[in-house]
Amino acid sequence: MQRLTNKEEEIMKIIWRLKKVFVKEIKAEMKADAPHYNTLSTIVRNLEEKGFVDHEAFGNTHRYFPRITKEAYRKRFINNTLIDYYDNSYKGMVSYFAKEQKISVEELKEIIALIEKEK
């Protein structure tokens, strides 16, 4: 599975959220910096070539839908990030977020409680 570009991820998030979508609907959901319709259509076809989406045809129009789940994509690339940047250490990753003040002590306690509950 390839890593998506930022624009591809933005488009995939829309496809995951809407489930089945035409290119014009993706364009309507995008922020002010939405690419031209033809460019957007090309990006979606590239996503199809990469195996992330598939389509059903309605004449000359295609309605796209995800082939992989958001969870499967997230799991793959969270694991890659963990390996590439934190020496495969969840402790290292959580420590980074704590040091950068991206996670509070209260949130850490909640995470610990969730882990203990799962045991």
CSV table of N, CA, C and O in Angstrom, one decimal:
chain,number,residue,atom,x,y,z
A,1,MET,N,0.9,-1.2,0.0
A,1,MET,CA,0.0,0.0,0.0
A,1,MET,C,0.9,1.2,0.0
A,1,MET,O,1.8,1.4,0.8
A,2,GLN,N,0.6,2.1,-0.9
A,2,GLN,CA,1.4,3.3,-1.0
A,2,GLN,C,0.9,4.4,-0.1
A,2,GLN,O,-0.3,4.4,0.3
A,3,ARG,N,1.8,5.3,0.3
A,3,ARG,CA,1.4,6.5,1.1
A,3,ARG,C,0.8,7.5,0.2
A,3,ARG,O,1.3,7.7,-0.9
A,4,LEU,N,-0.3,8.1,0.6
A,4,LEU,CA,-1.0,9.1,-0.2
A,4,LEU,C,-0.4,10.5,0.0
A,4,LEU,O,0.2,10.8,1.1
A,5,THR,N,-0.5,11.3,-1.0
A,5,THR,CA,-0.1,12.7,-0.9
A,5,THR,C,-1.1,13.4,0.0
A,5,THR,O,-2.2,12.9,0.3
A,6,ASN,N,-0.8,14.6,0.5
A,6,ASN,CA,-1.8,15.4,1.3
A,6,ASN,C,-3.1,15.6,0.6
A,6,ASN,O,-4.2,15.4,1.2
A,7,LYS,N,-3.0,15.9,-0.7
A,7,LYS,CA,-4.3,16.1,-1.5
A,7,LYS,C,-5.1,14.9,-1.6
A,7,LYS,O,-6.3,14.8,-1.5
A,8,GLU,N,-4.3,13.7,-1.9
A,8,GLU,CA,-5.0,12.5,-2.0
A,8,GLU,C,-5.7,12.1,-0.7
A,8,GLU,O,-6.8,11.6,-0.7
A,9,GLU,N,-5.0,12.3,0.4
A,9,GLU,CA,-5.6,12.0,1.7
A,9,GLU,C,-6.9,12.9,2.0
A,9,GLU,O,-7.9,12.4,2.5
A,10,GLU,N,-6.8,14.1,1.6
A,10,GLU,CA,-7.9,15.0,1.7
A,10,GLU,C,-9.1,14.5,0.9
A,10,GLU,O,-10.3,14.4,1.4
A,11,ILE,N,-8.9,14.0,-0.3
A,11,ILE,CA,-9.9,13.5,-1.1
A,11,ILE,C,-10.4,12.1,-0.5
A,11,ILE,O,-11.6,11.9,-0.5
A,12,MET,N,-9.5,11.3,-0.1
A,12,MET,CA,-9.9,10.0,0.5
A,12,MET,C,-10.8,10.2,1.7
A,12,MET,O,-11.8,9.5,1.9
A,13,LYS,N,-10.5,11.2,2.5
A,13,LYS,CA,-11.3,11.5,3.7
A,13,LYS,C,-12.7,11.8,3.3
A,13,LYS,O,-13.7,11.4,4.0
A,14,ILE,N,-12.9,12.5,2.2
A,14,ILE,CA,-14.2,12.8,1.7
A,14,ILE,C,-14.9,11.5,1.2
A,14,ILE,O,-16.1,11.3,1.6
A,15,ILE,N,-14.2,10.7,0.5
A,15,ILE,CA,-14.8,9.5,0.0
A,15,ILE,C,-15.1,8.6,1.1
A,15,ILE,O,-16.2,7.9,1.1
A,16,TRP,N,-14.3,8.4,2.1
A,16,TRP,CA,-14.6,7.6,3.3
A,16,TRP,C,-15.8,8.1,4.0
A,16,TRP,O,-16.7,7.3,4.4
A,17,ARG,N,-16.0,9.4,4.1
A,17,ARG,CA,-17.1,10.0,4.9
A,17,ARG,C,-18.4,9.8,4.1
A,17,ARG,O,-19.4,9.4,4.7
A,18,LEU,N,-18.4,10.0,2.8
A,18,LEU,CA,-19.6,10.0,2.0
A,18,LEU,C,-19.9,8.6,1.4
A,18,LEU,O,-21.0,8.4,0.9
A,19,LYS,N,-19.0,7.7,1.5
A,19,LYS,CA,-19.1,6.3,1.1
A,19,LYS,C,-19.2,6.1,-0.5
A,19,LYS,O,-18.4,5.4,-1.0
A,20,LYS,N,-20.1,6.7,-1.2
A,20,LYS,CA,-20.2,6.7,-2.6
A,20,LYS,C,-20.3,8.1,-3.1
A,20,LYS,O,-21.2,8.8,-2.6
A,21,VAL,N,-19.5,8.5,-4.1
A,21,VAL,CA,-19.5,9.9,-4.4
A,21,VAL,C,-19.0,10.1,-5.9
A,21,VAL,O,-18.2,9.4,-6.4
A,22,PHE,N,-19.6,11.1,-6.5
A,22,PHE,CA,-19.2,11.6,-7.8
A,22,PHE,C,-18.1,12.6,-7.6
A,22,PHE,O,-18.1,13.3,-6.6
A,23,VAL,N,-17.3,12.9,-8.6
A,23,VAL,CA,-16.3,13.9,-8.6
A,23,VAL,C,-16.8,15.3,-8.2
A,23,VAL,O,-16.3,16.0,-7.4
A,24,LYS,N,-18.0,15.6,-8.8
A,24,LYS,CA,-18.6,16.9,-8.5
A,24,LYS,C,-18.9,17.1,-7.0
A,24,LYS,O,-18.9,18.1,-6.5
A,25,GLU,N,-19.3,16.0,-6.4
A,25,GLU,CA,-19.6,16.0,-5.0
A,25,GLU,C,-18.3,16.2,-4.1
A,25,GLU,O,-18.4,16.8,-3.1
A,26,ILE,N,-17.3,15.5,-4.6
A,26,ILE,CA,-16.0,15.7,-3.9
A,26,ILE,C,-15.6,17.2,-4.0
A,26,ILE,O,-15.2,17.8,-3.0
A,27,LYS,N,-15.7,17.8,-5.2
A,27,LYS,CA,-15.3,19.2,-5.4
A,27,LYS,C,-16.2,20.1,-4.5
A,27,LYS,O,-15.6,21.0,-3.9
A,28,ALA,N,-17.4,19.8,-4.3
A,28,ALA,CA,-18.3,20.6,-3.5
A,28,ALA,C,-17.9,20.5,-2.0
A,28,ALA,O,-18.2,21.5,-1.3
A,29,GLU,N,-17.4,19.4,-1.6
A,29,GLU,CA,-17.0,19.2,-0.2
A,29,GLU,C,-15.6,19.8,0.1
A,29,GLU,O,-15.3,20.0,1.3
A,30,MET,N,-14.8,20.1,-0.9
A,30,MET,CA,-13.5,20.6,-0.6
A,30,MET,C,-13.5,22.1,-0.2
A,30,MET,O,-14.4,22.8,-0.5
A,31,LYS,N,-12.4,22.5,0.4
A,31,LYS,CA,-12.2,23.8,0.8
A,31,LYS,C,-12.0,24.7,-0.4
A,31,LYS,O,-12.1,24.3,-1.5
A,32,ALA,N,-11.8,26.0,-0.2
A,32,ALA,CA,-11.7,27.0,-1.2
A,32,ALA,C,-10.5,26.6,-2.2
A,32,ALA,O,-10.5,27.1,-3.3
A,33,ASP,N,-9.5,25.9,-1.7
A,33,ASP,CA,-8.4,25.5,-2.6
A,33,ASP,C,-8.6,24.3,-3.4
A,33,ASP,O,-7.7,23.6,-3.8
A,34,ALA,N,-9.9,24.0,-3.7
A,34,ALA,CA,-10.2,22.8,-4.5
A,34,ALA,C,-9.6,22.9,-5.9
A,34,ALA,O,-9.7,23.9,-6.5
A,35,PRO,N,-9.0,21.8,-6.4
A,35,PRO,CA,-8.4,21.8,-7.7
A,35,PRO,C,-9.6,21.9,-8.8
A,35,PRO,O,-10.7,21.6,-8.5
A,36,HIS,N,-9.2,22.2,-10.0
A,36,HIS,CA,-10.1,22.2,-11.1
A,36,HIS,C,-10.7,20.9,-11.2
A,36,HIS,O,-10.1,19.8,-10.9
A,37,TYR,N,-11.9,20.8,-11.7
A,37,TYR,CA,-12.7,19.5,-11.9
A,37,TYR,C,-11.8,18.5,-12.6
A,37,TYR,O,-11.7,17.3,-12.1
A,38,ASN,N,-11.2,18.8,-13.7
A,38,ASN,CA,-10.4,17.8,-14.4
A,38,ASN,C,-9.2,17.3,-13.6
A,38,ASN,O,-8.9,16.1,-13.7
A,39,THR,N,-8.5,18.2,-12.9
A,39,THR,CA,-7.4,17.8,-12.0
A,39,THR,C,-7.9,16.9,-10.9
A,39,THR,O,-7.3,15.9,-10.7
A,40,LEU,N,-9.0,17.2,-10.3
A,40,LEU,CA,-9.6,16.4,-9.3
A,40,LEU,C,-10.0,15.0,-9.8
A,40,LEU,O,-9.7,14.0,-9.2
A,41,SER,N,-10.5,15.0,-11.0
A,41,SER,CA,-10.9,13.7,-11.7
A,41,SER,C,-9.6,12.9,-11.9
A,41,SER,O,-9.7,11.6,-11.7
A,42,THR,N,-8.6,13.5,-12.3
A,42,THR,CA,-7.3,12.8,-12.5
A,42,THR,C,-6.8,12.2,-11.2
A,42,THR,O,-6.3,11.1,-11.1
A,43,ILE,N,-6.8,13.0,-10.1
A,43,ILE,CA,-6.4,12.5,-8.8
A,43,ILE,C,-7.2,11.3,-8.4
A,43,ILE,O,-6.7,10.3,-7.9
A,44,VAL,N,-8.5,11.4,-8.6
A,44,VAL,CA,-9.4,10.2,-8.2
A,44,VAL,C,-9.1,9.0,-9.0
A,44,VAL,O,-9.0,7.9,-8.5
A,45,ARG,N,-8.8,9.2,-10.3
A,45,ARG,CA,-8.4,8.0,-11.1
A,45,ARG,C,-7.1,7.5,-10.7
A,45,ARG,O,-6.9,6.2,-10.7
A,46,ASN,N,-6.2,8.3,-10.2
A,46,ASN,CA,-4.9,7.9,-9.7
A,46,ASN,C,-5.1,7.0,-8.4
A,46,ASN,O,-4.4,6.0,-8.2
A,47,LEU,N,-6.1,7.5,-7.6
A,47,LEU,CA,-6.4,6.7,-6.4
A,47,LEU,C,-7.0,5.4,-6.8
A,47,LEU,O,-6.7,4.4,-6.1
A,48,GLU,N,-7.7,5.3,-7.8
A,48,GLU,CA,-8.2,4.0,-8.3
A,48,GLU,C,-7.0,3.1,-8.8
A,48,GLU,O,-7.0,1.9,-8.5
A,49,GLU,N,-6.1,3.7,-9.5
A,49,GLU,CA,-4.9,2.9,-10.0
A,49,GLU,C,-4.1,2.4,-8.8
A,49,GLU,O,-3.5,1.3,-8.9
A,50,LYS,N,-4.0,3.2,-7.8
A,50,LYS,CA,-3.3,2.7,-6.6
A,50,LYS,C,-4.1,1.7,-5.7
A,50,LYS,O,-3.5,1.2,-4.7
A,51,GLY,N,-5.3,1.5,-6.1
A,51,GLY,CA,-6.1,0.5,-5.4
A,51,GLY,C,-6.9,1.0,-4.2
A,51,GLY,O,-7.5,0.2,-3.4
A,52,PHE,N,-7.0,2.3,-4.0
A,52,PHE,CA,-7.7,2.9,-2.9
A,52,PHE,C,-9.2,3.0,-3.1
A,52,PHE,O,-10.0,3.0,-2.2
A,53,VAL,N,-9.6,3.3,-4.4
A,53,VAL,CA,-11.0,3.4,-4.7
A,53,VAL,C,-11.3,2.5,-5.9
A,53,VAL,O,-10.5,2.1,-6.7
A,54,ASP,N,-12.6,2.3,-6.1
A,54,ASP,CA,-13.1,1.7,-7.3
A,54,ASP,C,-14.3,2.5,-7.7
A,54,ASP,O,-14.7,3.5,-7.1
A,55,HIS,N,-14.9,2.1,-8.9
A,55,HIS,CA,-16.1,2.9,-9.3
A,55,HIS,C,-17.1,2.0,-9.9
A,55,HIS,O,-16.9,0.9,-10.3
A,56,GLU,N,-18.3,2.6,-10.0
A,56,GLU,CA,-19.4,2.0,-10.8
A,56,GLU,C,-19.8,3.0,-11.8
A,56,GLU,O,-19.8,4.2,-11.5
A,57,ALA,N,-20.0,2.6,-13.0
A,57,ALA,CA,-20.3,3.5,-14.2
A,57,ALA,C,-21.8,3.7,-14.3
A,57,ALA,O,-22.6,2.8,-14.2
A,58,PHE,N,-22.1,5.0,-14.6
A,58,PHE,CA,-23.4,5.4,-15.0
A,58,PHE,C,-23.3,6.2,-16.3
A,58,PHE,O,-23.1,7.4,-16.3
A,59,GLY,N,-23.3,5.4,-17.4
A,59,GLY,CA,-23.0,6.0,-18.7
A,59,GLY,C,-21.6,6.5,-18.7
A,59,GLY,O,-20.6,5.7,-18.4
A,60,ASN,N,-21.4,7.8,-19.0
A,60,ASN,CA,-20.0,8.4,-19.0
A,60,ASN,C,-19.5,8.9,-17.6
A,60,ASN,O,-18.4,9.4,-17.5
A,61,THR,N,-20.4,8.7,-16.6
A,61,THR,CA,-20.1,9.2,-15.3
A,61,THR,C,-19.7,8.1,-14.4
A,61,THR,O,-20.3,7.0,-14.5
A,62,HIS,N,-18.8,8.3,-13.5
A,62,HIS,CA,-18.4,7.3,-12.5
A,62,HIS,C,-18.7,7.7,-11.1
A,62,HIS,O,-18.5,8.9,-10.7
A,63,ARG,N,-19.2,6.8,-10.3
A,63,ARG,CA,-19.4,7.0,-8.9
A,63,ARG,C,-18.4,6.2,-8.2
A,63,ARG,O,-18.3,5.0,-8.4
A,64,TYR,N,-17.6,6.9,-7.3
A,64,TYR,CA,-16.4,6.2,-6.7
A,64,TYR,C,-16.8,5.8,-5.3
A,64,TYR,O,-17.6,6.4,-4.6
A,65,PHE,N,-16.1,4.7,-4.8
A,65,PHE,CA,-16.3,4.3,-3.4
A,65,PHE,C,-15.0,3.7,-3.0
A,65,PHE,O,-14.1,3.2,-3.8
A,66,PRO,N,-14.7,3.7,-1.6
A,66,PRO,CA,-13.4,3.2,-1.1
A,66,PRO,C,-13.3,1.7,-1.2
A,66,PRO,O,-14.2,1.0,-1.1
A,67,ARG,N,-12.1,1.3,-1.6
A,67,ARG,CA,-11.7,-0.2,-1.6
A,67,ARG,C,-11.0,-0.6,-0.3
A,67,ARG,O,-11.0,-1.8,0.0
A,68,ILE,N,-10.4,0.4,0.4
A,68,ILE,CA,-9.8,0.1,1.7
A,68,ILE,C,-10.4,1.0,2.7
A,68,ILE,O,-10.9,2.1,2.4
A,69,THR,N,-10.5,0.5,3.9
A,69,THR,CA,-11.1,1.3,5.0
A,69,THR,C,-10.1,2.4,5.5
A,69,THR,O,-8.9,2.2,5.4
A,70,LYS,N,-10.7,3.4,6.1
A,70,LYS,CA,-9.8,4.4,6.7
A,70,LYS,C,-9.0,3.8,7.9
A,70,LYS,O,-7.8,4.2,8.0
A,71,GLU,N,-9.6,2.9,8.6
A,71,GLU,CA,-8.9,2.2,9.7
A,71,GLU,C,-7.7,1.4,9.2
A,71,GLU,O,-6.6,1.5,9.8
A,72,ALA,N,-7.8,0.7,8.1
A,72,ALA,CA,-6.7,0.0,7.5
A,72,ALA,C,-5.6,0.9,7.1
A,72,ALA,O,-4.4,0.6,7.3
A,73,TYR,N,-5.9,2.0,6.5
A,73,TYR,CA,-4.9,3.0,6.0
A,73,TYR,C,-4.2,3.6,7.3
A,73,TYR,O,-3.0,3.7,7.3
A,74,ARG,N,-5.0,4.0,8.2
A,74,ARG,CA,-4.4,4.6,9.4
A,74,ARG,C,-3.5,3.6,10.2
A,74,ARG,O,-2.4,4.0,10.5
A,75,LYS,N,-3.9,2.4,10.3
A,75,LYS,CA,-3.1,1.4,11.0
A,75,LYS,C,-1.8,1.2,10.3
A,75,LYS,O,-0.7,1.2,10.9
A,76,ARG,N,-1.8,1.1,9.0
A,76,ARG,CA,-0.6,0.9,8.2
A,76,ARG,C,0.4,2.1,8.4
A,76,ARG,O,1.6,1.9,8.6
A,77,PHE,N,-0.1,3.3,8.3
A,77,PHE,CA,0.8,4.4,8.4
A,77,PHE,C,1.1,4.9,9.8
A,77,PHE,O,2.2,5.5,10.0
A,78,ILE,N,0.3,4.6,10.7
A,78,ILE,CA,0.7,4.9,12.1
A,78,ILE,C,1.9,3.9,12.5
A,78,ILE,O,2.8,4.4,13.1
A,79,ASN,N,1.7,2.7,12.1
A,79,ASN,CA,2.8,1.7,12.3
A,79,ASN,C,4.1,2.2,11.6
A,79,ASN,O,5.2,2.1,12.2
A,80,ASN,N,4.0,2.6,10.4
A,80,ASN,CA,5.2,3.1,9.7
A,80,ASN,C,5.8,4.3,10.4
A,80,ASN,O,7.1,4.4,10.5
A,81,THR,N,5.0,5.2,10.8
A,81,THR,CA,5.5,6.4,11.6
A,81,THR,C,6.2,6.0,12.9
A,81,THR,O,7.2,6.5,13.2
A,82,LEU,N,5.6,5.0,13.6
A,82,LEU,CA,6.1,4.5,14.8
A,82,LEU,C,7.5,3.9,14.5
A,82,LEU,O,8.5,4.2,15.3
A,83,ILE,N,7.7,3.2,13.5
A,83,ILE,CA,9.0,2.5,13.2
A,83,ILE,C,10.0,3.6,12.7
A,83,ILE,O,11.1,3.6,13.1
A,84,ASP,N,9.5,4.5,11.8
A,84,ASP,CA,10.5,5.4,11.2
A,84,ASP,C,10.9,6.5,12.1
A,84,ASP,O,12.1,7.0,12.0
A,85,TYR,N,10.1,7.0,13.0
A,85,TYR,CA,10.4,8.2,13.8
A,85,TYR,C,10.6,7.9,15.3
A,85,TYR,O,11.1,8.7,16.0
A,86,TYR,N,10.1,6.8,15.8
A,86,TYR,CA,10.1,6.5,17.2
A,86,TYR,C,10.7,5.2,17.6
A,86,TYR,O,10.5,4.6,18.6
A,87,ASP,N,11.5,4.6,16.7
A,87,ASP,CA,12.2,3.4,16.9
A,87,ASP,C,11.3,2.3,17.4
A,87,ASP,O,11.6,1.5,18.2
A,88,ASN,N,10.1,2.3,16.8
A,88,ASN,CA,9.1,1.2,17.1
A,88,ASN,C,8.7,1.2,18.5
A,88,ASN,O,8.4,0.2,19.1
A,89,SER,N,8.7,2.4,19.2
A,89,SER,CA,8.4,2.5,20.6
A,89,SER,C,7.2,3.4,20.8
A,89,SER,O,7.2,4.6,20.6
A,90,TYR,N,6.1,2.7,21.3
A,90,TYR,CA,4.9,3.5,21.6
A,90,TYR,C,5.2,4.5,22.8
A,90,TYR,O,4.8,5.6,22.8
A,91,LYS,N,6.1,4.0,23.7
A,91,LYS,CA,6.5,4.9,24.8
A,91,LYS,C,7.2,6.1,24.3
A,91,LYS,O,6.9,7.2,24.7
A,92,GLY,N,8.1,5.9,23.3
A,92,GLY,CA,8.8,7.1,22.7
A,92,GLY,C,7.8,8.0,22.0
A,92,GLY,O,7.9,9.3,22.1
A,93,MET,N,6.8,7.5,21.3
A,93,MET,CA,5.8,8.3,20.7
A,93,MET,C,5.0,9.1,21.7
A,93,MET,O,4.8,10.3,21.5
A,94,VAL,N,4.5,8.4,22.7
A,94,VAL,CA,3.7,9.1,23.7
A,94,VAL,C,4.5,10.2,24.4
A,94,VAL,O,4.0,11.3,24.7
A,95,SER,N,5.8,9.8,24.7
A,95,SER,CA,6.7,10.8,25.4
A,95,SER,C,6.8,12.0,24.6
A,95,SER,O,6.9,13.1,25.1
A,96,TYR,N,7.0,11.8,23.3
A,96,TYR,CA,7.1,13.0,22.4
A,96,TYR,C,5.9,13.9,22.5
A,96,TYR,O,6.1,15.1,22.6
A,97,PHE,N,4.7,13.3,22.4
A,97,PHE,CA,3.5,14.2,22.5
A,97,PHE,C,3.4,14.8,23.9
A,97,PHE,O,2.9,16.0,24.0
A,98,ALA,N,3.8,14.2,24.9
A,98,ALA,CA,3.8,14.8,26.3
A,98,ALA,C,4.8,15.9,26.3
A,98,ALA,O,4.4,17.0,26.9
A,99,LYS,N,6.0,15.7,25.8
A,99,LYS,CA,7.0,16.8,25.8
A,99,LYS,C,6.5,18.0,25.0
A,99,LYS,O,6.8,19.1,25.4
A,100,GLU,N,5.9,17.8,23.9
A,100,GLU,CA,5.4,18.9,23.1
A,100,GLU,C,4.1,19.5,23.5
A,100,GLU,O,3.5,20.3,22.9
A,101,GLN,N,3.6,19.0,24.7
A,101,GLN,CA,2.4,19.4,25.3
A,101,GLN,C,1.2,19.2,24.4
A,101,GLN,O,0.2,20.0,24.3
A,102,LYS,N,1.2,18.1,23.6
A,102,LYS,CA,0.1,17.8,22.7
A,102,LYS,C,-0.9,16.9,23.4
A,102,LYS,O,-2.0,16.6,22.9
A,103,ILE,N,-0.5,16.4,24.6
A,103,ILE,CA,-1.3,15.5,25.4
A,103,ILE,C,-1.2,15.9,26.9
A,103,ILE,O,-0.1,16.1,27.3
A,104,SER,N,-2.3,15.9,27.6
A,104,SER,CA,-2.2,16.4,29.0
A,104,SER,C,-2.1,15.2,29.9
A,104,SER,O,-2.3,14.0,29.5
A,105,VAL,N,-1.8,15.5,31.1
A,105,VAL,CA,-1.7,14.4,32.2
A,105,VAL,C,-3.0,13.7,32.3
A,105,VAL,O,-3.1,12.5,32.4
A,106,GLU,N,-4.1,14.5,32.3
A,106,GLU,CA,-5.4,13.9,32.4
A,106,GLU,C,-5.7,13.0,31.2
A,106,GLU,O,-6.3,11.9,31.4
A,107,GLU,N,-5.3,13.3,30.0
A,107,GLU,CA,-5.5,12.5,28.9
A,107,GLU,C,-4.7,11.2,29.0
A,107,GLU,O,-5.1,10.1,28.7
A,108,LEU,N,-3.5,11.3,29.5
A,108,LEU,CA,-2.6,10.1,29.7
A,108,LEU,C,-3.3,9.2,30.8
A,108,LEU,O,-3.3,8.0,30.6
A,109,LYS,N,-3.8,9.8,31.8
A,109,LYS,CA,-4.5,9.0,32.8
A,109,LYS,C,-5.7,8.2,32.2
A,109,LYS,O,-6.0,7.1,32.5
A,110,GLU,N,-6.5,8.9,31.3
A,110,GLU,CA,-7.6,8.3,30.6
A,110,GLU,C,-7.1,7.1,29.8
A,110,GLU,O,-7.7,6.1,29.7
A,111,ILE,N,-6.0,7.3,29.1
A,111,ILE,CA,-5.4,6.3,28.2
A,111,ILE,C,-5.0,5.1,29.1
A,111,ILE,O,-5.3,3.9,28.8
A,112,ILE,N,-4.4,5.3,30.2
A,112,ILE,CA,-4.0,4.2,31.1
A,112,ILE,C,-5.2,3.5,31.6
A,112,ILE,O,-5.2,2.3,31.7
A,113,ALA,N,-6.3,4.2,32.0
A,113,ALA,CA,-7.5,3.6,32.5
A,113,ALA,C,-8.1,2.7,31.4
A,113,ALA,O,-8.6,1.6,31.7
A,114,LEU,N,-8.1,3.2,30.1
A,114,LEU,CA,-8.6,2.4,29.0
A,114,LEU,C,-7.8,1.1,28.8
A,114,LEU,O,-8.4,0.0,28.6
A,115,ILE,N,-6.5,1.2,28.9
A,115,ILE,CA,-5.6,0.1,28.8
A,115,ILE,C,-5.9,-1.0,29.9
A,115,ILE,O,-6.0,-2.2,29.7
A,116,GLU,N,-6.0,-0.5,31.1
A,116,GLU,CA,-6.2,-1.3,32.3
A,116,GLU,C,-7.6,-2.0,32.2
A,116,GLU,O,-7.8,-3.2,32.5
A,117,LYS,N,-8.6,-1.3,31.6
A,117,LYS,CA,-9.9,-1.8,31.5
A,117,LYS,C,-9.9,-3.0,30.4
A,117,LYS,O,-10.6,-3.9,30.6
A,118,GLU,N,-9.1,-2.8,29.4
A,118,GLU,CA,-9.0,-3.9,28.3
A,118,GLU,C,-8.4,-5.1,28.8
A,118,GLU,O,-8.6,-6.2,28.2
A,119,LYS,N,-7.5,-5.1,29.9
A,119,LYS,CA,-6.8,-6.3,30.3
A,119,LYS,C,-7.7,-7.2,31.0
A,119,LYS,O,-8.5,-7.5,31.4
